[in-house]
Amino acid sequence: MPLRTTPDSTVRASRAPVDSGAPGEPDTPGAAGGTAKGRASRAALRGEGIWGWLFVSPMVAVLGLFFVLPILMALWVSLLHWDGQSNPFSAQADFVGLDNYRALLTQDGLDRTLFATALRNNLYYVLLTVPLQTGLALTLALILNQRLLRGRGLLRTTFFFPSVTSSIAVSTVFLFLFQGSGAVNSLLSWIGVKGPNWFADPRGVLSLLLGALGIVDPERPTGFLADHSALGISWFEWLSGPSVAMCTIILLSVWTTSGTFMLIFLAALQDIPRELEEAAALEGVNRRQLLRYVTLPALRPVLFLVLTLGLIATWQVFDQVYVMGQGAPGNTTLTPAFLSYSSGFDNADFGQGAAIAFILLALILVLAAFQRWVLRERTPRGARTRRTARTARTRRDR
């Protein structure tokens, strides 16, 4: 019998979707539903993103107003010769471009010599302070992490107390302790040692050591190191080491910052699973091997955090220098942070002060990136390849 077609069936047939796939390709059930679900999920994610930005917008506005905007303004000031008495964004501002940076890095003169001296002093401050405070903090944390140790709470408070004390107050106390007739020299005299005049001695400790060994004459250096220079100061001055006055500031900094880093290390040590230590003990591992192969690898992220915080803080040291010397004696305690302050507020050259601050910022970023590269987790190439392949398979299966 011939099939009968009704007007309704004809209309429905004309409205039916046309399959545009390849001939013989099987139909995919639920394709339209899957597409609709994908669109719905993307719309939901967009909605969540909008609400997220709405909630964080007050903090973003605060950070932009009080953090990003001042940095951009300071960057503009570093391109000016500005005394701070006028509007730096008006036509009265004397735009000098990169002259402030050239005066500090490439042009011979007092500005470059002072900046190089500040860099040298701060470099020795960083090289001595960061390892000492990190090593002392880790040692204290390992001692306080012993379960059989009594009075751990009291010891934690005692070690942490210098960190919460005002740096100005501690620096003032150190001024009295390390005077020529202070308590430190009095204690040294009991054992037959004549202490130096700590805050008035500009001699470098390495040059004093080499002079005591008869290798060089610290008063009249000659030869290759004295005949060559970098950034306006001789290589002998670069290699003479921190002054006796700077060593006093280093001792102060190590004493006042180790307590904070000790608590960070202690929290990380208490987070290490006891099963690792017990398994190492069953294998016959001694304490030194346990520290090297179990504890330190587990502390790698925290160690990077402590070293980074120490690096940033030591390159920005200001309080102790301001109270204990302000660059004296002989600019041997001068640092870039204090030089930036002095250029702006003492010499009324805010452009050069801002330029010093941005050079210091670039130096900190470079050293922090290098430190992260050194402390990165090194994975063997085969393991890295297998991990990448496993990640790719997981994503493909999803």
Coordinates of C-alpha atoms in Angstrom, one line a residue:
M1 CA 0.0 0.0 0.0
P2 CA 1.3 3.5 -0.7
L3 CA 2.1 5.4 2.4
R4 CA -0.1 8.3 3.2
T5 CA 1.4 11.6 4.2
T6 CA -0.4 14.1 6.2
P7 CA 0.3 17.8 6.3
D8 CA 1.5 17.5 9.9
S9 CA 4.0 14.8 9.1
T10 CA 5.3 16.9 6.1
V11 CA 5.9 19.9 8.3
R12 CA 7.7 17.8 11.0
A13 CA 9.9 16.3 8.3
S14 CA 10.8 19.7 6.9
R15 CA 11.8 20.9 10.4
A16 CA 13.9 17.9 11.2
P17 CA 17.7 18.7 11.6
V18 CA 19.9 17.7 8.7
D19 CA 22.9 15.5 9.5
S20 CA 26.0 17.3 8.2
G21 CA 28.5 14.6 9.3
A22 CA 30.5 12.3 7.1
P23 CA 28.7 9.5 5.3
G24 CA 28.5 6.4 7.4
E25 CA 29.5 8.2 10.6
P26 CA 27.5 6.9 13.6
D27 CA 25.3 9.3 15.4
T28 CA 26.6 10.5 18.8
P29 CA 23.8 10.2 21.3
G30 CA 23.5 13.1 23.7
A31 CA 25.8 15.4 21.7
A32 CA 23.3 18.3 21.9
G33 CA 22.8 17.7 25.6
G34 CA 26.6 17.7 26.1
T35 CA 27.0 20.9 24.3
A36 CA 24.3 22.5 26.3
K37 CA 25.9 21.3 29.5
G38 CA 29.3 22.7 28.4
R39 CA 27.7 26.1 27.7
A40 CA 26.0 26.0 31.1
S41 CA 29.2 25.2 32.9
R42 CA 31.1 27.9 31.1
A43 CA 28.4 30.4 31.9
A44 CA 28.6 29.3 35.6
L45 CA 32.3 29.7 35.6
R46 CA 32.0 33.2 34.1
G47 CA 29.5 34.1 36.8
E48 CA 31.8 32.8 39.5
G49 CA 34.6 34.9 38.1
I50 CA 32.5 38.0 38.1
W51 CA 31.5 37.5 41.7
G52 CA 35.1 36.7 42.6
W53 CA 36.4 40.0 41.1
L54 CA 33.5 41.8 42.8
F55 CA 34.5 40.5 46.2
V56 CA 38.2 41.3 45.8
S57 CA 37.8 44.6 44.0
P58 CA 38.1 46.6 47.3
M59 CA 41.4 45.1 48.1
V60 CA 42.6 45.5 44.5
A61 CA 41.6 49.2 44.6
V62 CA 43.5 49.6 47.9
L63 CA 46.6 47.9 46.6
G64 CA 46.5 49.9 43.4
L65 CA 46.0 53.2 45.2
F66 CA 48.6 52.7 48.0
F67 CA 51.1 50.3 46.3
V68 CA 51.1 50.3 42.5
L69 CA 50.4 54.0 42.1
P70 CA 53.2 55.2 44.4
I71 CA 55.7 52.9 42.6
L72 CA 54.8 54.4 39.3
M73 CA 55.1 57.9 40.8
A74 CA 58.5 57.1 42.2
L75 CA 59.6 55.7 38.9
W76 CA 58.6 59.1 37.3
V77 CA 60.5 61.0 40.0
S78 CA 63.6 58.9 39.3
L79 CA 63.7 60.5 35.8
L80 CA 63.6 64.1 37.3
H81 CA 65.9 66.4 39.0
W82 CA 63.4 67.3 41.8
D83 CA 64.0 68.9 45.2
G84 CA 60.6 68.0 46.6
Q85 CA 59.3 71.6 46.7
S86 CA 57.1 71.6 43.7
N87 CA 54.7 69.3 41.9
P88 CA 56.6 66.6 40.0
F89 CA 53.9 66.3 37.5
S90 CA 53.8 70.0 36.5
A91 CA 55.8 71.8 33.8
Q92 CA 58.2 73.0 36.5
A93 CA 59.7 69.6 37.0
D94 CA 63.2 69.3 35.4
F95 CA 63.1 66.1 33.3
V96 CA 66.6 64.6 33.0
G97 CA 65.7 61.1 31.7
L98 CA 68.3 58.5 32.7
D99 CA 70.9 61.0 34.0
N100 CA 70.3 59.9 37.6
Y101 CA 71.0 56.3 36.7
R102 CA 74.1 57.3 34.6
A103 CA 75.5 59.3 37.5
L104 CA 75.3 56.2 39.8
L105 CA 76.5 53.6 37.4
T106 CA 78.7 55.0 34.6
Q107 CA 79.8 58.5 35.2
D108 CA 82.9 59.2 37.3
G109 CA 82.2 61.3 40.4
L110 CA 81.2 61.3 44.0
D111 CA 77.7 59.9 43.4
R112 CA 79.1 56.7 41.8
T113 CA 81.8 56.3 44.4
L114 CA 79.3 56.6 47.3
F115 CA 76.9 54.2 45.6
A116 CA 79.6 51.6 45.0
T117 CA 80.8 52.0 48.6
A118 CA 77.2 51.4 49.8
L119 CA 76.9 48.4 47.5
R120 CA 80.1 46.9 48.8
N121 CA 79.1 47.4 52.5
N122 CA 75.7 45.9 51.9
L123 CA 77.1 43.0 50.0
Y124 CA 79.2 41.9 52.9
Y125 CA 76.3 42.5 55.2
V126 CA 74.2 40.1 53.1
L127 CA 76.9 37.5 52.7
L128 CA 77.4 37.3 56.5
T129 CA 74.0 38.0 57.9
V130 CA 71.8 35.7 55.8
P131 CA 73.9 32.4 56.3
L132 CA 74.4 33.2 60.0
Q133 CA 70.8 34.0 60.9
T134 CA 69.6 31.0 58.8
G135 CA 72.0 28.6 60.4
L136 CA 71.3 29.8 63.9
A137 CA 67.6 29.7 63.4
L138 CA 67.7 26.2 62.0
T139 CA 69.9 25.0 64.9
L140 CA 67.6 26.5 67.5
A141 CA 64.6 24.9 65.8
L142 CA 66.2 21.5 65.7
I143 CA 67.0 21.8 69.4
L144 CA 63.5 22.9 70.3
N145 CA 62.0 20.1 68.2
Q146 CA 63.3 17.5 70.6
R147 CA 60.4 15.9 72.3
L148 CA 62.3 15.1 75.5
L149 CA 63.5 18.7 76.0
R150 CA 62.0 20.4 79.0
G151 CA 60.8 24.0 79.1
R152 CA 60.4 24.3 75.3
G153 CA 57.8 27.0 75.6
L154 CA 60.1 29.2 77.8
L155 CA 63.0 28.7 75.4
R156 CA 60.8 29.6 72.4
T157 CA 59.8 32.8 74.1
T158 CA 63.3 33.6 75.1
F159 CA 64.7 33.1 71.6
F160 CA 61.9 35.0 70.0
F161 CA 61.9 38.0 72.3
P162 CA 64.6 40.0 70.5
S163 CA 62.6 39.8 67.3
V164 CA 59.6 41.6 68.7
T165 CA 61.7 44.3 70.5
S166 CA 62.0 47.6 68.8
S167 CA 65.0 47.8 66.5
I168 CA 65.7 51.3 67.6
A169 CA 65.7 50.3 71.2
V170 CA 68.0 47.3 70.6
S171 CA 70.4 49.5 68.5
T172 CA 70.6 52.0 71.3
V173 CA 71.5 49.3 73.8
F174 CA 74.2 48.0 71.4
L175 CA 75.6 51.4 71.2
F176 CA 76.2 51.3 75.0
L177 CA 77.5 47.7 75.0
F178 CA 80.1 48.2 72.2
Q179 CA 81.5 51.6 73.3
G180 CA 85.2 51.8 73.9
S181 CA 84.6 51.4 77.6
G182 CA 81.5 49.4 77.3
A183 CA 80.5 46.0 78.7
V184 CA 81.9 44.0 75.7
N185 CA 85.4 45.5 76.0
S186 CA 85.3 45.0 79.7
L187 CA 84.5 41.3 79.3
L188 CA 87.3 41.0 76.7
S189 CA 89.8 42.6 79.1
W190 CA 89.1 39.9 81.6
I191 CA 90.6 37.4 79.2
G192 CA 93.5 39.6 78.2
V193 CA 92.1 40.9 74.9
K194 CA 92.0 44.6 74.2
G195 CA 88.8 45.3 72.3
P196 CA 88.6 47.9 69.5
N197 CA 86.7 51.1 69.4
W198 CA 83.9 49.3 67.6
F199 CA 81.9 52.1 66.1
A200 CA 84.9 54.2 65.2
D201 CA 87.0 51.6 63.4
P202 CA 86.7 51.8 59.6
R203 CA 89.3 49.1 58.8
G204 CA 88.1 46.0 56.9
V205 CA 88.4 42.7 58.8
L206 CA 89.8 40.9 55.8
S207 CA 92.4 43.5 55.2
L208 CA 93.4 43.3 58.9
L209 CA 93.7 39.6 58.7
L210 CA 95.8 39.8 55.5
G211 CA 97.9 42.4 57.2
A212 CA 98.4 40.3 60.3
L213 CA 99.6 37.5 58.0
G214 CA 102.0 39.8 56.3
I215 CA 100.4 39.4 52.9
V216 CA 99.4 43.1 52.3
D217 CA 99.8 46.4 54.0
P218 CA 96.3 47.6 54.9
E219 CA 97.6 51.2 55.3
R220 CA 99.3 51.5 51.9
P221 CA 98.0 48.8 49.6
T222 CA 100.0 48.3 46.3
G223 CA 99.9 46.0 43.4
F224 CA 97.2 44.7 41.1
L225 CA 94.3 45.1 43.5
A226 CA 95.2 48.7 44.2
D227 CA 95.8 49.7 40.6
H228 CA 92.4 48.5 39.3
S229 CA 89.0 49.7 40.2
A230 CA 85.3 49.0 39.6
L231 CA 82.5 51.7 39.9
G232 CA 85.0 54.2 41.2
I233 CA 86.6 52.2 44.1
S234 CA 89.7 49.9 43.9
W235 CA 89.5 46.2 44.0
F236 CA 91.4 46.2 47.3
E237 CA 88.5 48.2 48.8
W238 CA 86.0 45.8 47.4
L239 CA 87.9 42.8 48.9
S240 CA 88.9 44.4 52.2
G241 CA 85.8 43.0 53.9
P242 CA 83.3 44.6 56.2
S243 CA 84.5 47.2 58.7
V244 CA 84.6 46.5 62.4
A245 CA 81.6 48.8 62.8
M246 CA 79.7 46.9 60.2
C247 CA 80.5 43.6 62.0
T248 CA 78.8 45.0 65.0
I249 CA 75.6 45.8 63.0
I250 CA 75.8 42.2 61.6
L251 CA 75.9 40.8 65.1
L252 CA 72.9 42.9 66.1
S253 CA 70.9 41.8 63.0
V254 CA 71.6 38.1 63.5
W255 CA 70.6 38.3 67.1
T256 CA 67.3 40.1 66.4
T257 CA 66.1 38.1 63.4
S258 CA 67.0 34.5 64.2
G259 CA 64.0 34.1 66.5
T260 CA 61.5 34.8 63.8
F261 CA 63.1 32.3 61.4
M262 CA 63.4 29.8 64.2
L263 CA 59.6 29.7 64.6
I264 CA 59.2 29.2 60.8
F265 CA 61.6 26.3 60.8
L266 CA 60.1 24.9 64.0
A267 CA 56.6 24.9 62.4
A268 CA 58.0 23.1 59.3
L269 CA 59.8 20.5 61.4
Q270 CA 56.7 19.7 63.3
D271 CA 54.9 19.2 60.0
I272 CA 57.3 16.4 58.8
P273 CA 55.6 13.0 59.3
R274 CA 57.1 11.0 62.1
E275 CA 56.9 7.9 59.9
L276 CA 59.8 9.2 57.8
E277 CA 62.0 9.5 60.9
E278 CA 60.9 6.1 62.2
A279 CA 61.6 4.5 58.8
A280 CA 65.0 6.1 58.7
A281 CA 65.7 4.9 62.3
L282 CA 64.8 1.3 61.3
E283 CA 67.3 1.6 58.4
G284 CA 70.1 2.4 60.9
V285 CA 70.5 6.1 59.8
N286 CA 72.4 8.3 62.2
R287 CA 71.4 11.9 63.1
R288 CA 73.7 13.5 60.6
Q289 CA 72.3 11.3 57.7
L290 CA 68.8 11.9 58.9
L291 CA 69.4 15.7 58.8
R292 CA 70.9 15.5 55.3
Y293 CA 68.7 13.0 53.5
V294 CA 65.3 13.4 55.3
T295 CA 65.0 16.7 57.2
L296 CA 66.7 19.1 54.8
P297 CA 64.9 17.9 51.7
A298 CA 61.6 18.2 53.5
L299 CA 62.5 21.7 54.5
R300 CA 63.5 22.9 51.0
P301 CA 60.4 25.1 50.4
V302 CA 60.7 26.6 53.9
L303 CA 64.5 27.1 53.5
F304 CA 63.8 29.0 50.2
L305 CA 61.2 31.2 52.0
V306 CA 63.6 32.0 54.9
L307 CA 66.5 32.8 52.6
T308 CA 64.4 35.0 50.4
L309 CA 63.0 36.9 53.3
G310 CA 66.5 37.3 54.7
L311 CA 67.9 38.4 51.4
I312 CA 65.2 41.1 51.0
A313 CA 65.5 42.4 54.5
T314 CA 69.3 42.6 54.5
W315 CA 69.4 44.5 51.3
Q316 CA 66.9 47.0 52.8
V317 CA 68.6 47.5 56.1
F318 CA 68.1 51.0 57.4
D319 CA 67.1 51.3 61.1
Q320 CA 70.3 50.0 62.5
V321 CA 72.4 52.1 60.2
Y322 CA 70.5 55.2 61.0
V323 CA 70.8 54.8 64.7
M324 CA 74.3 53.3 65.0
G325 CA 76.4 55.2 62.4
Q326 CA 74.6 56.9 59.5
G327 CA 77.5 55.7 57.3
A328 CA 80.3 56.5 59.8
P329 CA 83.1 55.8 60.2
G330 CA 84.4 56.7 56.7
N331 CA 81.2 55.5 55.0
T332 CA 81.9 51.9 56.0
T333 CA 78.4 51.4 57.3
L334 CA 76.7 53.2 54.4
T335 CA 74.0 51.2 52.7
P336 CA 71.9 51.8 49.5
A337 CA 68.7 52.2 51.6
F338 CA 70.3 54.9 53.8
L339 CA 72.0 56.5 50.8
S340 CA 68.6 56.8 49.1
Y341 CA 67.1 58.4 52.2
S342 CA 70.1 60.8 52.5
S343 CA 70.0 61.8 48.9
G344 CA 66.4 62.7 49.1
F345 CA 65.9 64.2 52.6
D346 CA 69.4 65.5 53.3
N347 CA 70.6 66.6 49.9
A348 CA 67.1 67.5 48.4
D349 CA 67.8 65.3 45.4
F350 CA 64.7 63.0 45.4
G351 CA 65.3 62.0 41.8
Q352 CA 68.6 60.4 42.6
G353 CA 67.2 58.8 45.8
A354 CA 64.4 57.2 43.7
A355 CA 66.9 56.0 41.2
I356 CA 68.9 54.3 43.9
A357 CA 65.7 52.6 45.2
F358 CA 64.9 51.2 41.8
I359 CA 68.4 49.9 41.2
L360 CA 68.2 48.2 44.6
L361 CA 64.8 46.8 43.6
A362 CA 66.2 45.3 40.4
L363 CA 69.1 43.9 42.3
I364 CA 66.9 42.2 44.8
L365 CA 64.7 40.7 42.1
V366 CA 67.7 39.3 40.2
L367 CA 69.2 37.8 43.3
A368 CA 65.9 36.3 44.4
A369 CA 65.4 34.7 41.0
F370 CA 69.0 33.3 41.1
Q371 CA 68.4 32.0 44.6
R372 CA 65.2 30.2 43.4
W373 CA 67.1 28.7 40.5
V374 CA 69.8 27.4 42.8
L375 CA 67.3 25.9 45.3
R376 CA 64.9 24.5 42.8
E377 CA 63.9 20.8 43.0
R378 CA 66.1 18.9 40.6
T379 CA 64.2 15.9 39.1
P380 CA 66.0 13.3 36.9
R381 CA 65.2 13.7 33.2
G382 CA 63.7 10.2 33.0
A383 CA 61.4 10.8 35.9
R384 CA 60.5 14.2 34.5
T385 CA 59.6 12.7 31.2
R386 CA 57.5 10.0 32.8
R387 CA 55.7 12.5 34.9
T388 CA 54.9 14.7 31.9
A389 CA 53.6 11.7 30.0
R390 CA 51.4 10.7 32.9
T391 CA 50.0 14.2 33.2
A392 CA 49.2 14.2 29.5
R393 CA 47.4 10.9 29.7
T394 CA 45.4 12.1 32.7
R395 CA 44.3 15.2 30.8
R396 CA 43.4 13.2 27.7
D397 CA 41.3 10.8 29.8
R398 CA 39.4 13.6 31.3

